[in-house]
mmCIF file of C-alpha atoms in Angstrom:
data_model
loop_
_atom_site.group_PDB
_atom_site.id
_atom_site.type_symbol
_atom_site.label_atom_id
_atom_site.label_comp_id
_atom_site.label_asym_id
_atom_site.label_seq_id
_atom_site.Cartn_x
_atom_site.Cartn_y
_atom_site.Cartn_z
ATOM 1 C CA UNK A 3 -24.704 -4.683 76.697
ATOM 2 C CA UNK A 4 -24.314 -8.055 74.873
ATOM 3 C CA UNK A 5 -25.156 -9.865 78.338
ATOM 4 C CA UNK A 6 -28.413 -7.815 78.435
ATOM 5 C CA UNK A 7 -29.748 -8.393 75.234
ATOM 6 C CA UNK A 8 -28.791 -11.915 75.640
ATOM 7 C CA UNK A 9 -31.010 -11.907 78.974
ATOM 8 C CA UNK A 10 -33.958 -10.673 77.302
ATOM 9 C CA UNK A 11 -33.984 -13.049 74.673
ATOM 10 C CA UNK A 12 -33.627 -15.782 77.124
ATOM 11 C CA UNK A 13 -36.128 -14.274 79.509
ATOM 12 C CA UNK A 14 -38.702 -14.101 76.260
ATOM 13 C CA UNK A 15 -37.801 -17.649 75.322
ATOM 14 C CA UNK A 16 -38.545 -19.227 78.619
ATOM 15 C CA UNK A 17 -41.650 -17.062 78.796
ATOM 16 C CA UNK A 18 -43.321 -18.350 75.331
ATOM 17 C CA UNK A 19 -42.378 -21.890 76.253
ATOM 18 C CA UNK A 20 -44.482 -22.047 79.335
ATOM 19 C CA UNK A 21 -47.101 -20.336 77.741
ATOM 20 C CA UNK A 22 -46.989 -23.227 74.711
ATOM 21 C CA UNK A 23 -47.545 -25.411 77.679
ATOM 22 C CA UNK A 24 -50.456 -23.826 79.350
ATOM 23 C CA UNK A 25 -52.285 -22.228 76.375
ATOM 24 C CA UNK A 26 -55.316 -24.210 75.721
ATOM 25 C CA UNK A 27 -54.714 -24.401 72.405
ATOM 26 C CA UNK A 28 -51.868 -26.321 73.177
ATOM 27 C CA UNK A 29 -53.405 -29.255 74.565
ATOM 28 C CA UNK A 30 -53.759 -32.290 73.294
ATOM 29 C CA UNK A 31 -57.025 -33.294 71.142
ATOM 30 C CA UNK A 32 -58.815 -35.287 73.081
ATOM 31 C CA UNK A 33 -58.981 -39.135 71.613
ATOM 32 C CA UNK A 34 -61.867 -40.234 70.238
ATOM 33 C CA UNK A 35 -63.537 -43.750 71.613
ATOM 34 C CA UNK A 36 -62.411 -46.898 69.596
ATOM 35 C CA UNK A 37 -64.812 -49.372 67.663
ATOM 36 C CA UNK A 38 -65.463 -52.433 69.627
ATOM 37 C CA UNK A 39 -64.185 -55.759 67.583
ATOM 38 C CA UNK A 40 -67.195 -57.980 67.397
ATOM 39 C CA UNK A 41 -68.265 -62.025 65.488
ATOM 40 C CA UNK A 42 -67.909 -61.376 62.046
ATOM 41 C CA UNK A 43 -65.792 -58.707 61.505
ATOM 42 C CA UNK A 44 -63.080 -58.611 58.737
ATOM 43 C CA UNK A 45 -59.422 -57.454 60.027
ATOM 44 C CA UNK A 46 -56.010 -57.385 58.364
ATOM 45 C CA UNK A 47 -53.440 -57.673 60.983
ATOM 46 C CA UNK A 48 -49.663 -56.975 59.508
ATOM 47 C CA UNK A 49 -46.438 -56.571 62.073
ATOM 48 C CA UNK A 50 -43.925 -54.466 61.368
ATOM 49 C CA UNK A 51 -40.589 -55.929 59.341
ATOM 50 C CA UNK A 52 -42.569 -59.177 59.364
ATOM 51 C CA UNK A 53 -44.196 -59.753 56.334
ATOM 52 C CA UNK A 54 -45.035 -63.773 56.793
ATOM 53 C CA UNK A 55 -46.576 -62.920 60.113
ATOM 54 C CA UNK A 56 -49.380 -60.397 57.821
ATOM 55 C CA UNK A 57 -52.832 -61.734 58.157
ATOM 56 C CA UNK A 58 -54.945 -60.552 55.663
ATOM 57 C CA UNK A 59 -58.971 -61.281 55.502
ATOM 58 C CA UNK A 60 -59.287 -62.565 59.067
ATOM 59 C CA UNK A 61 -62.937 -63.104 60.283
ATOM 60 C CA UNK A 62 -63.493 -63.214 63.750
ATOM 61 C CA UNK A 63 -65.495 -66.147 65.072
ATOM 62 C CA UNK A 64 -68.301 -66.550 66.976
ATOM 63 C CA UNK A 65 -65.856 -67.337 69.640
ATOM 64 C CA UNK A 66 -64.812 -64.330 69.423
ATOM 65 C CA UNK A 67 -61.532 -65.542 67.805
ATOM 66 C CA UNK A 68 -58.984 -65.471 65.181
ATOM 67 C CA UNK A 69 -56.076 -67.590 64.551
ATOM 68 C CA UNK A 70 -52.842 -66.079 64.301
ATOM 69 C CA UNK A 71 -49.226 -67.328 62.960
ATOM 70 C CA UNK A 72 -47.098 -69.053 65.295
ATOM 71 C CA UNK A 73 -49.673 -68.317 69.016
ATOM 72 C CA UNK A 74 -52.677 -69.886 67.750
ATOM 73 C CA UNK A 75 -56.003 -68.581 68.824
ATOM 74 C CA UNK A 76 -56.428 -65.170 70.141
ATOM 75 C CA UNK A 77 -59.750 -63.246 71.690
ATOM 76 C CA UNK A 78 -60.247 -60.240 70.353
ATOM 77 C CA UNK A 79 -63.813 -59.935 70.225
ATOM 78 C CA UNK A 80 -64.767 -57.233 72.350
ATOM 79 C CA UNK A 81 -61.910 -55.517 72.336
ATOM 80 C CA UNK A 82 -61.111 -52.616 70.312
ATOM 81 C CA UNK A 83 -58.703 -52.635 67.560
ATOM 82 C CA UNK A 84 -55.250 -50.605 69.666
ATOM 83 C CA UNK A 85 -56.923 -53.254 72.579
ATOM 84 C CA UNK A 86 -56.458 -56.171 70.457
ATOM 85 C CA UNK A 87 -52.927 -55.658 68.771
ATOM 86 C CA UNK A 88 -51.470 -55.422 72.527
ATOM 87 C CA UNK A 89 -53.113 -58.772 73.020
ATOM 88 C CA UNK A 90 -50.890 -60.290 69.765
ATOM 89 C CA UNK A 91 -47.914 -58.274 70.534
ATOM 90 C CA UNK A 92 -47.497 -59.509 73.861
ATOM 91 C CA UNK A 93 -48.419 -63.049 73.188
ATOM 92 C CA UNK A 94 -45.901 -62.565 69.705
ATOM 93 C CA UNK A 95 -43.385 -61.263 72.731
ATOM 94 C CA UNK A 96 -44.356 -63.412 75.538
ATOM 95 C CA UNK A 97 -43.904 -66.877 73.183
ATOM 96 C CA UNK A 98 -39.951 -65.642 72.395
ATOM 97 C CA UNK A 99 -41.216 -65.031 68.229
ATOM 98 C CA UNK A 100 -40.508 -61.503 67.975
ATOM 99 C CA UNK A 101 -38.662 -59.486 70.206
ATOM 100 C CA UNK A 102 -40.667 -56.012 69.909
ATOM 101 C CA UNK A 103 -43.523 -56.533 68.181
ATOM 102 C CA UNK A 104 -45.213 -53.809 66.515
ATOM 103 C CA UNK A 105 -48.610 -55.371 65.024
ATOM 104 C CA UNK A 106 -51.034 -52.987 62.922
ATOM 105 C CA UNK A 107 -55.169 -54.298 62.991
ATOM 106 C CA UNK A 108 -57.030 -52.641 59.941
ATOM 107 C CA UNK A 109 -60.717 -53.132 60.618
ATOM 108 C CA UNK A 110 -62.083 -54.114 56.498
ATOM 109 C CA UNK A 111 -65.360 -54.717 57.091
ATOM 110 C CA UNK A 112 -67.518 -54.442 60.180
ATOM 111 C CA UNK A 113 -70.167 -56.891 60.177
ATOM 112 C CA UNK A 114 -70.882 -57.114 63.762
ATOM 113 C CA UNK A 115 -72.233 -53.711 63.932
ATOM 114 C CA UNK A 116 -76.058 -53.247 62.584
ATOM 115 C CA UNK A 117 -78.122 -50.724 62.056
ATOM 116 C CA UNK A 118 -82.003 -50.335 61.800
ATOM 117 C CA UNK A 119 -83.309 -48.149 58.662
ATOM 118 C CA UNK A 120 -87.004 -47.698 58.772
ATOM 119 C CA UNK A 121 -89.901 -45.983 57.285
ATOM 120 C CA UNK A 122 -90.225 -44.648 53.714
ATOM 121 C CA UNK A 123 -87.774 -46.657 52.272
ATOM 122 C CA UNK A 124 -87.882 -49.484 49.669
ATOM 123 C CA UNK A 125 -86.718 -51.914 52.173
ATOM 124 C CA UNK A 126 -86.564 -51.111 55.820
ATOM 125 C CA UNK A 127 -84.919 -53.598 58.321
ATOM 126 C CA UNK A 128 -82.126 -54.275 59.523
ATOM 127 C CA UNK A 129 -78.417 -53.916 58.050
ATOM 128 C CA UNK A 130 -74.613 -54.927 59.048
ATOM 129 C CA UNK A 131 -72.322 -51.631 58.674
ATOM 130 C CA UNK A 132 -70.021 -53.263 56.275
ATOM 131 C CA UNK A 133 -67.316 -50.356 56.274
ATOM 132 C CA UNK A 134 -65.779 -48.160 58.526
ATOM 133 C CA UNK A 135 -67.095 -45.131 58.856
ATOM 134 C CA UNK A 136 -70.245 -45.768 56.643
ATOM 135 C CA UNK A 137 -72.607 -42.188 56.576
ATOM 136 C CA UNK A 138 -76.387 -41.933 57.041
ATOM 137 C CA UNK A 139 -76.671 -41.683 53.065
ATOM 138 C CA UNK A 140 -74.425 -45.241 52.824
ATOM 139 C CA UNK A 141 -77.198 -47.036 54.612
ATOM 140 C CA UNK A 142 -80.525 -45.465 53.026
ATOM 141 C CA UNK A 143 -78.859 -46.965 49.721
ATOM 142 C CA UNK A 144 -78.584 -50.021 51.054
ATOM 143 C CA UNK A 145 -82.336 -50.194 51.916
ATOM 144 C CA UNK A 146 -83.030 -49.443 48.976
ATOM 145 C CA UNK A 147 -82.870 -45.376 48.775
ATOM 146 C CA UNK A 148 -86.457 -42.924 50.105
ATOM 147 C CA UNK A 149 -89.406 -43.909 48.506
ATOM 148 C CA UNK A 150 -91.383 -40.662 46.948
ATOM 149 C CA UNK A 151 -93.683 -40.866 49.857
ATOM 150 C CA UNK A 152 -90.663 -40.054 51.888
ATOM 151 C CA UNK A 153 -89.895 -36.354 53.646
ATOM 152 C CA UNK A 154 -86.660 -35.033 52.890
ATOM 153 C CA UNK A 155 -85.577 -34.845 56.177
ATOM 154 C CA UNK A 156 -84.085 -38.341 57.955
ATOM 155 C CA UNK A 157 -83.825 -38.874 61.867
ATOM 156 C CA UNK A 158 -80.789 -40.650 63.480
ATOM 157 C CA UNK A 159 -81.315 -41.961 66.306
ATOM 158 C CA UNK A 160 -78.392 -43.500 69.047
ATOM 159 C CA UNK A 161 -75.961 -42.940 71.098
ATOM 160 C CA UNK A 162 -72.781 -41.331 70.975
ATOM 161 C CA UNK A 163 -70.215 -41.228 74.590
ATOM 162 C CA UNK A 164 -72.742 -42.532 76.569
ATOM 163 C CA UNK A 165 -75.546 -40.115 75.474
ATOM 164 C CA UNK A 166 -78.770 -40.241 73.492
ATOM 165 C CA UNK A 167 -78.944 -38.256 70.446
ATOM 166 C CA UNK A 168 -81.601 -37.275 67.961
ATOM 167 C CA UNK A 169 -80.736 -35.181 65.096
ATOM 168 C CA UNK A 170 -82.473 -34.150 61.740
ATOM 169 C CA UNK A 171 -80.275 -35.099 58.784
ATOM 170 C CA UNK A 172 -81.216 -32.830 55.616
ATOM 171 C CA UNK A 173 -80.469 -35.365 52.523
ATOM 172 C CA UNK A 174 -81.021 -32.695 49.649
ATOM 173 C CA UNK A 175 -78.493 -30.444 51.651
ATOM 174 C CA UNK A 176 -76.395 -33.461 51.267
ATOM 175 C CA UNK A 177 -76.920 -34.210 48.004
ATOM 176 C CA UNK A 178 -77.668 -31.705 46.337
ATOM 177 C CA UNK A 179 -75.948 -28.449 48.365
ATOM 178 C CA UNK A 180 -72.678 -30.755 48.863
ATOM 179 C CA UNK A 181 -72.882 -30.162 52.749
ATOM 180 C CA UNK A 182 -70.858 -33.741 53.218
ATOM 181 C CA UNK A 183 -70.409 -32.260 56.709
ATOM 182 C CA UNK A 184 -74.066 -33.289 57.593
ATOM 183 C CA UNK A 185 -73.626 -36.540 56.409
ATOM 184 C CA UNK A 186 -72.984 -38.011 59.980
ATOM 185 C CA UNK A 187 -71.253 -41.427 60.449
ATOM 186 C CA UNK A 188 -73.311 -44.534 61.909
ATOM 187 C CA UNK A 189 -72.488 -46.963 64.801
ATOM 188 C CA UNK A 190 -73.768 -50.255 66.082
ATOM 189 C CA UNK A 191 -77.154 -49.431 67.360
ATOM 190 C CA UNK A 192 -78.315 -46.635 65.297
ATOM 191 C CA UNK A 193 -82.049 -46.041 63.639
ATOM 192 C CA UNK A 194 -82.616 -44.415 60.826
ATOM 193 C CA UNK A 195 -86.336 -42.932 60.653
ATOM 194 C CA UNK A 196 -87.640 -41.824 57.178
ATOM 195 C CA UNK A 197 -90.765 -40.109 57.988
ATOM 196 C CA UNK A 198 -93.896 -39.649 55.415
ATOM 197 C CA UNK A 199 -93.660 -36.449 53.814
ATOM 198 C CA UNK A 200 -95.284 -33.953 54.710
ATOM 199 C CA UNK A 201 -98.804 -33.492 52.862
ATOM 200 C CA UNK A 202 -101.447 -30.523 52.077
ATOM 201 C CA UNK A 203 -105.138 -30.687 50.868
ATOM 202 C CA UNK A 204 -106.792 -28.669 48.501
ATOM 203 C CA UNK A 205 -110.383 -28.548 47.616
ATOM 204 C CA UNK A 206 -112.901 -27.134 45.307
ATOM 205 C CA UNK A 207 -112.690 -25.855 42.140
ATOM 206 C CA UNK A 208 -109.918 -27.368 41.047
ATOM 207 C CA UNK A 209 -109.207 -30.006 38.933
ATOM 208 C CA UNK A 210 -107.533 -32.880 40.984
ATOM 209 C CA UNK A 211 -108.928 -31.956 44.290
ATOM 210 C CA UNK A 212 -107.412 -33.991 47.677
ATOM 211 C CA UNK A 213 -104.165 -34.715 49.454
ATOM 212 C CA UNK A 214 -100.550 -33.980 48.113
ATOM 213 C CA UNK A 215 -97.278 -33.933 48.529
ATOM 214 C CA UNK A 216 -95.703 -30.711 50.353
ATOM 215 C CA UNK A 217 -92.518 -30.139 48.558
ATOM 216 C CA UNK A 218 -90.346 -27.484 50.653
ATOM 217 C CA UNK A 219 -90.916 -23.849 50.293
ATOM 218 C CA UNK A 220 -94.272 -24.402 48.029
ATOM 219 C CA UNK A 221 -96.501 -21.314 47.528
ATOM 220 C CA UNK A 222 -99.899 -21.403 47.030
ATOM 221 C CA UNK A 223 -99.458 -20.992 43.325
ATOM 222 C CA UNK A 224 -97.435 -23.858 43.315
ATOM 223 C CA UNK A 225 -99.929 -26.007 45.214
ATOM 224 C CA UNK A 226 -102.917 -25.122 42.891
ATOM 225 C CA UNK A 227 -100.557 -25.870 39.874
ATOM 226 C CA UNK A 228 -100.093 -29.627 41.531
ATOM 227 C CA UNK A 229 -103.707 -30.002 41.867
ATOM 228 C CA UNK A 230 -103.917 -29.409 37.816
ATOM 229 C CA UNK A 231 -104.878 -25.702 38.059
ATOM 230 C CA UNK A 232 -108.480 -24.260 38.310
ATOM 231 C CA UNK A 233 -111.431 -25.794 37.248
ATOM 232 C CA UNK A 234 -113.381 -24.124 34.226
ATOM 233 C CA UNK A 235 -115.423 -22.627 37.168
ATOM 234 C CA UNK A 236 -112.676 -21.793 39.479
ATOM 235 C CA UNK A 237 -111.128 -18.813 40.785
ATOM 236 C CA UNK A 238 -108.216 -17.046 41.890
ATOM 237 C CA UNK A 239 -109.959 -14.465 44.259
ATOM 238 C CA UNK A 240 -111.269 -15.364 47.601
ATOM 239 C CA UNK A 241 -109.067 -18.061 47.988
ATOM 240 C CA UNK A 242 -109.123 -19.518 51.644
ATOM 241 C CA UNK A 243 -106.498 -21.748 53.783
ATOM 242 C CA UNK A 244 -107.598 -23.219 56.698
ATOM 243 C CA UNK A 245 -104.373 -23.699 58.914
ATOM 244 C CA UNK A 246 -103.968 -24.938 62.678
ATOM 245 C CA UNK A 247 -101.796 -22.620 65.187
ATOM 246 C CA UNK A 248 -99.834 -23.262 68.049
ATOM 247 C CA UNK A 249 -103.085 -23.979 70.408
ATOM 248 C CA UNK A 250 -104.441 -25.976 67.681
ATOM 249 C CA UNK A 251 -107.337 -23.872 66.788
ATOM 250 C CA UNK A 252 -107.837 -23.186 63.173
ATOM 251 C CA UNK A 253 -107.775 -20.554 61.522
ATOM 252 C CA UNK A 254 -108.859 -19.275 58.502
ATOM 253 C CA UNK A 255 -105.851 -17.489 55.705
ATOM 254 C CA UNK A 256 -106.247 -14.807 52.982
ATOM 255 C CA UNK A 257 -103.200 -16.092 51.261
ATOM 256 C CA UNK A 258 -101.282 -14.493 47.925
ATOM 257 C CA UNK A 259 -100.092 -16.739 45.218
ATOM 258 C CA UNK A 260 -97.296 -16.228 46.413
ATOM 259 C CA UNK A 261 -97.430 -17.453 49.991
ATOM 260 C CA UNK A 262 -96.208 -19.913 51.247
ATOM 261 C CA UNK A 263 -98.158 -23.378 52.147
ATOM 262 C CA UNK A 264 -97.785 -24.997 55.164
ATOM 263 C CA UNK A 265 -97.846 -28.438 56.554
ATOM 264 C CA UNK A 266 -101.497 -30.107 57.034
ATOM 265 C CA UNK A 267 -103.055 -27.175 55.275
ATOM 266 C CA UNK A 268 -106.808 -27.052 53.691
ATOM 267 C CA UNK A 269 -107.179 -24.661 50.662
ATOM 268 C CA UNK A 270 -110.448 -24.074 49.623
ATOM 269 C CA UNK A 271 -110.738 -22.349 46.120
ATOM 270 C CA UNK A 272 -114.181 -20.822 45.637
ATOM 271 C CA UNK A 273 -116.198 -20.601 42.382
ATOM 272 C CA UNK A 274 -116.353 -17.385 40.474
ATOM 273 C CA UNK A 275 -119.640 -15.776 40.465
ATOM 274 C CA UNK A 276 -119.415 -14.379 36.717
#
């Protein structure tokens, strides 16, 4: 009887081992591609029980280079970081300095990688990623933050494994809803697009008549409240929006105060007739 339970819970054992291996949960996570080591870029580069061999502050040349303690220059450029400490371990190893060489790159600043941030902001151009991992929100602060002209809505464009992408980032989500999550990381390459808001226009009797700024989710009340409200002659009733469809063909809106206002819409606001 002993033997036979014994069986079972080896028979169970082997069983839940082999499906460990071939459950695809299992698996490994696939790696994520490495940062390419480029001119200007600031490593630290320490080896393991080998404190006078730590380089901290390196900047790699235009060479391509750095110098490193004891095997002079080395050519990292172009490599990525798990690349580049093979390259020092092996010439640490090949030159008879250390016998197994376990060397460490830290990637401080990234200067070689640049980014392009245009539009509505203060002060488009172009900007180094300084820091690992810097996010879409990083770099609109650097140039200088969305002017008020800007939409809330960013586009990031690049590429990511070999692909094109074009996403929508949602900064007021970001900042204001604490959705970090859509605050995506940038690489070498990147553009940032801050597009003009999007604008309305309202005419007739109202006090400010013309273009404005659409804020999100704006109802018509809203909209005649940012025009400074009805004139002395103005009124509430009859109020017509003139919007564009699908085809483009316009159309013509009986809206309620508390509709919502689209993008590139005309309201007209009639006079009263007593």
């Amino acid at each position: 009887m002993h033997n036979f339970i014994r069986y079972v819970l080896l028979t169970l054992a082997l069983c839940t081992s082999a499906f460990a291996q071939t459950s695809p949960s299992a698996s490994a996570p696939v790696a994520k591609p490495e940062a390419v080591l480029g001119v200007g870029d600031i490593v630290k580069i320490t080896v393991y029980q080998n404190p006078d061999l730590t380089v901290d502050g390196a900047r790699i040349s235009e060479a391509g280079q750095i110098n490193f303690p004891l095997i002079g220059s080395v050519a990292i450029g172009g490599l990525t970081a798990s690349a580049a400490e093979a390259k020092i371990a092996k010439g640490l190893r090949d030159g008879g300095f250390v016998l197994r060489p376990q060397v460490t790159i830290q990637v401080g600043q990234i200067r070689s990688s640049v980014i392009s941030v245009l539009g509505q902001v203060a002060k488009p151009g172009r900007y180094p990623i300084e820091t690992v991992g810097a996010k879409v929100s990083e770099m609109l602060a650097t140039a200088g933050g969305l002017l008020p002209s800007g939409a809330d809505v960013v586009t990031l464009v690049g590429t990511r494994n070999g692909r094109s992408i074009k996403l929508d980032i949602d900064m007021p989500a970001i900042l204001q809803s604490g959705k970090a999550e859509l605050d995506l990381p940038v690489e070498n390459g990147d553009i940032i697009y801050a597009d003009r808001a999007p604008t309305a226009y309202i005419y007739g009797e109202v006090q400010r008549p013309g273009q404005f700024k659409l804020e999100r989710g704006m109802s018509l009340m809203q909209a005649l409240a940012q025009s400074g409200g009805l004139s002395a002659r103005g009124t509430q009733r009859g109020i017509k929006v003139h919007r564009r469809d699908a085809n483009g063909t316009v159309v013509i809106l009986d809206m309620g105060l508390n509709d919502t206002v689209g993008r590139d819409d005309v309201i007209y606001v009639k006079e009263s007739l007593f």
